[in-house]
PDB file of C-alpha atoms in Angstrom:
ATOM      1  CA  MET Y   1       0.000   0.000   0.000  1.00  0.00           C
ATOM      2  CA  GLU Y   2       1.348   3.390  -0.965  1.00  0.00           C
ATOM      3  CA  ASP Y   3       1.934   5.951   1.794  1.00  0.00           C
ATOM      4  CA  GLU Y   4      -0.154   9.061   1.353  1.00  0.00           C
ATOM      5  CA  TRP Y   5       1.372  12.372   2.336  1.00  0.00           C
ATOM      6  CA  GLU Y   6      -0.934  15.006   3.671  1.00  0.00           C
ATOM      7  CA  GLU Y   7       0.974  18.213   3.253  1.00  0.00           C
ATOM      8  CA  GLU Y   8       0.157  21.413   5.089  1.00  0.00           C
ATOM      9  CA  GLU Y   9       2.133  24.556   4.431  1.00  0.00           C
ATOM     10  CA  GLN Y  10       2.040  27.641   6.613  1.00  0.00           C
ATOM     11  CA  LEU Y  11       4.165  30.713   6.125  1.00  0.00           C
ATOM     12  CA  VAL Y  12       5.795  32.142   9.234  1.00  0.00           C
ATOM     13  CA  VAL Y  13       8.054  35.163   9.645  1.00  0.00           C
ATOM     14  CA  VAL Y  14      11.055  34.507  11.897  1.00  0.00           C
ATOM     15  CA  GLU Y  15      12.562  37.234  14.047  1.00  0.00           C
ATOM     16  CA  LEU Y  16      16.073  36.407  15.247  1.00  0.00           C
ATOM     17  CA  SER Y  17      17.282  38.127  18.447  1.00  0.00           C
ATOM     18  CA  GLY Y  18      20.683  38.075  20.055  1.00  0.00           C
ATOM     19  CA  ILE Y  19      22.898  38.460  17.001  1.00  0.00           C
ATOM     20  CA  ILE Y  20      25.778  40.831  17.652  1.00  0.00           C
ATOM     21  CA  ASN Y  21      27.546  40.387  14.302  1.00  0.00           C
ATOM     22  CA  SER Y  22      25.737  42.510  11.699  1.00  0.00           C
ATOM     23  CA  ASP Y  23      27.327  40.479   8.857  1.00  0.00           C
ATOM     24  CA  PHE Y  24      25.767  37.279  10.206  1.00  0.00           C
ATOM     25  CA  LEU Y  25      23.461  36.558   7.254  1.00  0.00           C
ATOM     26  CA  THR Y  26      25.989  37.464   4.574  1.00  0.00           C
ATOM     27  CA  LYS Y  27      28.618  35.121   6.058  1.00  0.00           C
ATOM     28  CA  CYS Y  28      26.456  32.091   6.855  1.00  0.00           C
ATOM     29  CA  GLN Y  29      27.194  28.811   5.109  1.00  0.00           C
ATOM     30  CA  GLY Y  30      23.780  28.282   3.492  1.00  0.00           C
ATOM     31  CA  THR Y  31      22.174  25.914   5.973  1.00  0.00           C
ATOM     32  CA  CYS Y  32      19.403  26.309   8.466  1.00  0.00           C
ATOM     33  CA  LYS Y  33      18.593  23.341  10.684  1.00  0.00           C
ATOM     34  CA  ILE Y  34      15.281  23.258  12.534  1.00  0.00           C
ATOM     35  CA  LEU Y  35      14.443  20.910  15.399  1.00  0.00           C
ATOM     36  CA  ASP Y  36      10.906  20.260  16.711  1.00  0.00           C
ATOM     37  CA  ILE Y  37       9.261  22.763  14.378  1.00  0.00           C
ATOM     38  CA  ASP Y  38       5.801  21.495  15.409  1.00  0.00           C
ATOM     39  CA  SER Y  39       6.520  21.906  19.125  1.00  0.00           C
ATOM     40  CA  GLU Y  40       5.800  24.869  21.379  1.00  0.00           C
ATOM     41  CA  GLN Y  41       9.517  25.699  21.477  1.00  0.00           C
ATOM     42  CA  PRO Y  42      11.297  24.915  18.195  1.00  0.00           C
ATOM     43  CA  MET Y  43      15.046  25.300  17.911  1.00  0.00           C
ATOM     44  CA  MET Y  44      17.002  26.504  14.898  1.00  0.00           C
ATOM     45  CA  GLN Y  45      20.678  26.538  13.980  1.00  0.00           C
ATOM     46  CA  VAL Y  46      21.956  29.007  11.398  1.00  0.00           C
ATOM     47  CA  GLY Y  47      25.695  28.792  10.902  1.00  0.00           C
ATOM     48  CA  ARG Y  48      27.275  28.671  14.347  1.00  0.00           C
ATOM     49  CA  TYR Y  49      24.306  30.343  16.062  1.00  0.00           C
ATOM     50  CA  VAL Y  50      21.564  28.398  17.869  1.00  0.00           C
ATOM     51  CA  PHE Y  51      18.132  29.874  18.573  1.00  0.00           C
ATOM     52  CA  ALA Y  52      15.140  28.751  20.654  1.00  0.00           C
ATOM     53  CA  GLY Y  53      11.767  30.315  20.149  1.00  0.00           C
ATOM     54  CA  GLU Y  54       8.033  30.307  20.296  1.00  0.00           C
ATOM     55  CA  TYR Y  55       5.215  31.137  17.911  1.00  0.00           C
ATOM     56  CA  ASP Y  56       3.003  34.168  18.329  1.00  0.00           C
ATOM     57  CA  ASP Y  57       0.658  36.338  16.311  1.00  0.00           C
ATOM     58  CA  ALA Y  58       1.979  39.569  14.805  1.00  0.00           C
ATOM     59  CA  LEU Y  59       0.290  42.812  15.834  1.00  0.00           C
ATOM     60  CA  GLY Y  60      -0.636  43.351  12.202  1.00  0.00           C
ATOM     61  CA  THR Y  61      -0.148  41.619   8.910  1.00  0.00           C
ATOM     62  CA  CYS Y  62       3.356  40.815   7.698  1.00  0.00           C
ATOM     63  CA  VAL Y  63       3.479  41.377   3.937  1.00  0.00           C
ATOM     64  CA  LEU Y  64       6.309  39.648   2.067  1.00  0.00           C
ATOM     65  CA  PHE Y  65       7.666  40.646  -1.322  1.00  0.00           C
ATOM     66  CA  GLU Y  66       9.924  38.976  -3.871  1.00  0.00           C
ATOM     67  CA  GLU Y  67      12.780  40.986  -5.279  1.00  0.00           C
ATOM     68  CA  GLY Y  68      12.830  40.967  -9.066  1.00  0.00           C
ATOM     69  CA  GLN Y  69      15.183  42.357 -11.681  1.00  0.00           C
ATOM     70  CA  SER Y  70      15.149  46.110 -12.094  1.00  0.00           C
ATOM     71  CA  SER Y  71      13.500  47.008 -15.399  1.00  0.00           C
ATOM     72  CA  GLY Y  72      15.637  50.102 -16.001  1.00  0.00           C
ATOM     73  CA  ALA Y  73      19.130  50.429 -17.410  1.00  0.00           C
ATOM     74  CA  ASP Y  74      20.349  52.100 -14.208  1.00  0.00           C
ATOM     75  CA  PRO Y  75      22.107  49.419 -12.083  1.00  0.00           C
ATOM     76  CA  GLU Y  76      21.671  51.582  -8.972  1.00  0.00           C
ATOM     77  CA  ALA Y  77      17.896  51.767  -9.368  1.00  0.00           C
ATOM     78  CA  SER Y  78      15.767  50.195  -6.677  1.00  0.00           C
ATOM     79  CA  PRO Y  79      14.828  46.574  -7.436  1.00  0.00           C
ATOM     80  CA  GLU Y  80      11.276  45.782  -8.455  1.00  0.00           C
ATOM     81  CA  LEU Y  81       9.249  44.153  -5.705  1.00  0.00           C
ATOM     82  CA  SER Y  82       6.255  41.927  -6.284  1.00  0.00           C
ATOM     83  CA  TYR Y  83       3.794  40.659  -3.708  1.00  0.00           C
ATOM     84  CA  LYS Y  84       4.630  37.125  -2.516  1.00  0.00           C
ATOM     85  CA  CYS Y  85       2.184  36.521   0.329  1.00  0.00           C
ATOM     86  CA  HIS Y  86       1.122  37.701   3.763  1.00  0.00           C
ATOM     87  CA  THR Y  87       0.907  36.130   7.209  1.00  0.00           C
ATOM     88  CA  VAL Y  88      -0.009  36.981  10.782  1.00  0.00           C
ATOM     89  CA  LYS Y  89       2.200  34.270  12.303  1.00  0.00           C
ATOM     90  CA  ARG Y  90       5.730  34.855  13.504  1.00  0.00           C
ATOM     91  CA  LEU Y  91       8.343  32.796  15.253  1.00  0.00           C
ATOM     92  CA  MET Y  92      10.296  34.782  17.826  1.00  0.00           C
ATOM     93  CA  MET Y  93      13.742  33.189  18.105  1.00  0.00           C
ATOM     94  CA  GLN Y  94      16.202  34.140  20.850  1.00  0.00           C
ATOM     95  CA  ARG Y  95      19.886  33.250  20.605  1.00  0.00           C
ATOM     96  CA  THR Y  96      20.693  30.352  22.885  1.00  0.00           C
ATOM     97  CA  PHE Y  97      23.944  29.004  24.250  1.00  0.00           C
ATOM     98  CA  LEU Y  98      24.054  25.248  24.600  1.00  0.00           C
ATOM     99  CA  ALA Y  99      25.687  23.580  27.576  1.00  0.00           C
ATOM    100  CA  GLU Y 100      26.417  19.932  28.189  1.00  0.00           C
ATOM    101  CA  LYS Y 101      23.691  18.365  30.276  1.00  0.00           C
ATOM    102  CA  LYS Y 102      25.190  16.718  33.336  1.00  0.00           C
ATOM    103  CA  GLU Y 103      23.849  13.484  34.807  1.00  0.00           C
ATOM    104  CA  GLY Y 104      20.986  14.161  37.223  1.00  0.00           C
ATOM    105  CA  ASP Y 105      20.490  17.691  35.844  1.00  0.00           C
ATOM    106  CA  ASN Y 106      16.832  18.448  35.109  1.00  0.00           C
ATOM    107  CA  SER Y 107      17.492  21.683  33.208  1.00  0.00           C
ATOM    108  CA  SER Y 108      16.917  21.974  29.474  1.00  0.00           C
ATOM    109  CA  GLY Y 109      20.623  22.263  28.658  1.00  0.00           C
ATOM    110  CA  TYR Y 110      20.504  25.740  27.168  1.00  0.00           C
ATOM    111  CA  THR Y 111      20.371  29.331  28.365  1.00  0.00           C
ATOM    112  CA  HIS Y 112      18.931  32.437  26.753  1.00  0.00           C
ATOM    113  CA  THR Y 113      20.755  35.650  25.990  1.00  0.00           C
ATOM    114  CA  HIS Y 114      18.904  38.964  25.677  1.00  0.00           C
ATOM    115  CA  THR Y 115      19.873  41.770  23.301  1.00  0.00           C
ATOM    116  CA  HIS Y 116      17.902  44.100  21.072  1.00  0.00           C
ATOM    117  CA  THR Y 117      19.516  43.380  17.698  1.00  0.00           C
ATOM    118  CA  HIS Y 118      16.972  41.913  15.277  1.00  0.00           C
ATOM    119  CA  THR Y 119      17.264  40.240  11.904  1.00  0.00           C
ATOM    120  CA  HIS Y 120      14.150  39.274   9.988  1.00  0.00           C
ATOM    121  CA  SER Y 121      13.763  36.304   7.739  1.00  0.00           C
ATOM    122  CA  GLU Y 122      11.036  34.127   6.403  1.00  0.00           C
ATOM    123  CA  PRO Y 123      11.316  30.432   7.191  1.00  0.00           C
ATOM    124  CA  SER Y 124       9.378  27.396   6.352  1.00  0.00           C
ATOM    125  CA  HIS Y 125       6.804  25.223   8.121  1.00  0.00           C
ATOM    126  CA  THR Y 126       5.739  21.559   8.007  1.00  0.00           C
ATOM    127  CA  ASN Y 127       3.068  18.889   7.639  1.00  0.00           C
ATOM    128  CA  LYS Y 128       1.978  15.968   9.838  1.00  0.00           C
ATOM    129  CA  HIS Y 129       4.836  13.762   8.628  1.00  0.00           C
ATOM    130  CA  THR Y 130       7.612  16.211   9.538  1.00  0.00           C
ATOM    131  CA  HIS Y 131       7.987  17.063   5.882  1.00  0.00           C
ATOM    132  CA  CYS Y 132       9.215  20.619   5.530  1.00  0.00           C
ATOM    133  CA  CYS Y 133       8.764  22.868   2.545  1.00  0.00           C
ATOM    134  CA  ALA Y 134      11.193  25.804   2.371  1.00  0.00           C
ATOM    135  CA  MET Y 135       9.824  29.157   1.258  1.00  0.00           C
ATOM    136  CA  LEU Y 136      11.750  31.920  -0.475  1.00  0.00           C
ATOM    137  CA  SER Y 137      13.482  33.854   2.297  1.00  0.00           C
ATOM    138  CA  ILE Y 138      16.026  36.439   3.169  1.00  0.00           C
ATOM    139  CA  LEU Y 139      18.255  33.617   4.402  1.00  0.00           C
ATOM    140  CA  ASP Y 140      17.948  32.049   0.957  1.00  0.00           C
ATOM    141  CA  GLN Y 141      18.905  35.356  -0.642  1.00  0.00           C
ATOM    142  CA  TYR Y 142      22.067  35.708   1.441  1.00  0.00           C
ATOM    143  CA  CYS Y 143      23.036  32.091   2.030  1.00  0.00           C
ATOM    144  CA  GLY Y 144      21.630  30.017  -0.805  1.00  0.00           C
ATOM    145  CA  PRO Y 145      19.064  27.218  -0.435  1.00  0.00           C
ATOM    146  CA  LEU Y 146      18.027  26.268   3.092  1.00  0.00           C
ATOM    147  CA  GLU Y 147      18.691  22.779   4.435  1.00  0.00           C
ATOM    148  CA  LEU Y 148      16.030  21.874   6.954  1.00  0.00           C
ATOM    149  CA  SER Y 149      16.467  18.856   9.182  1.00  0.00           C
ATOM    150  CA  TRP Y 150      15.164  17.381  12.397  1.00  0.00           C
TER     151      TRP Y 150
END
């Protein structure tokens, strides 16, 4: 009997907090690993940074645009933007430092760091079979295709 995949796709805007290096997205190696994306507290690794977060509703609507080729001959002209989609969901991710979990320790094994530097990106979401479909994102623009894994 053939397995049937029931795919559900939901667009979510990710807000990354705790990044001190402003060149973070331009220097990343092109991978984004997501753990427990369907849980209340998913984790994400981008380059050498690890983030833990939670989903919430935006105070308005997040409108996302695709950057197209500029139609003019002027290379310094602003790029053309076309509507991609909109969403009211966002995933607030806070930079996390992992620590080795010692025997008998009931803690989660990570600690949060709080700063006010934000980087916005658009990630992907999943279906019931932990199948993930990557959406066009700022991370994709700077780092190449996203690699999502659990």
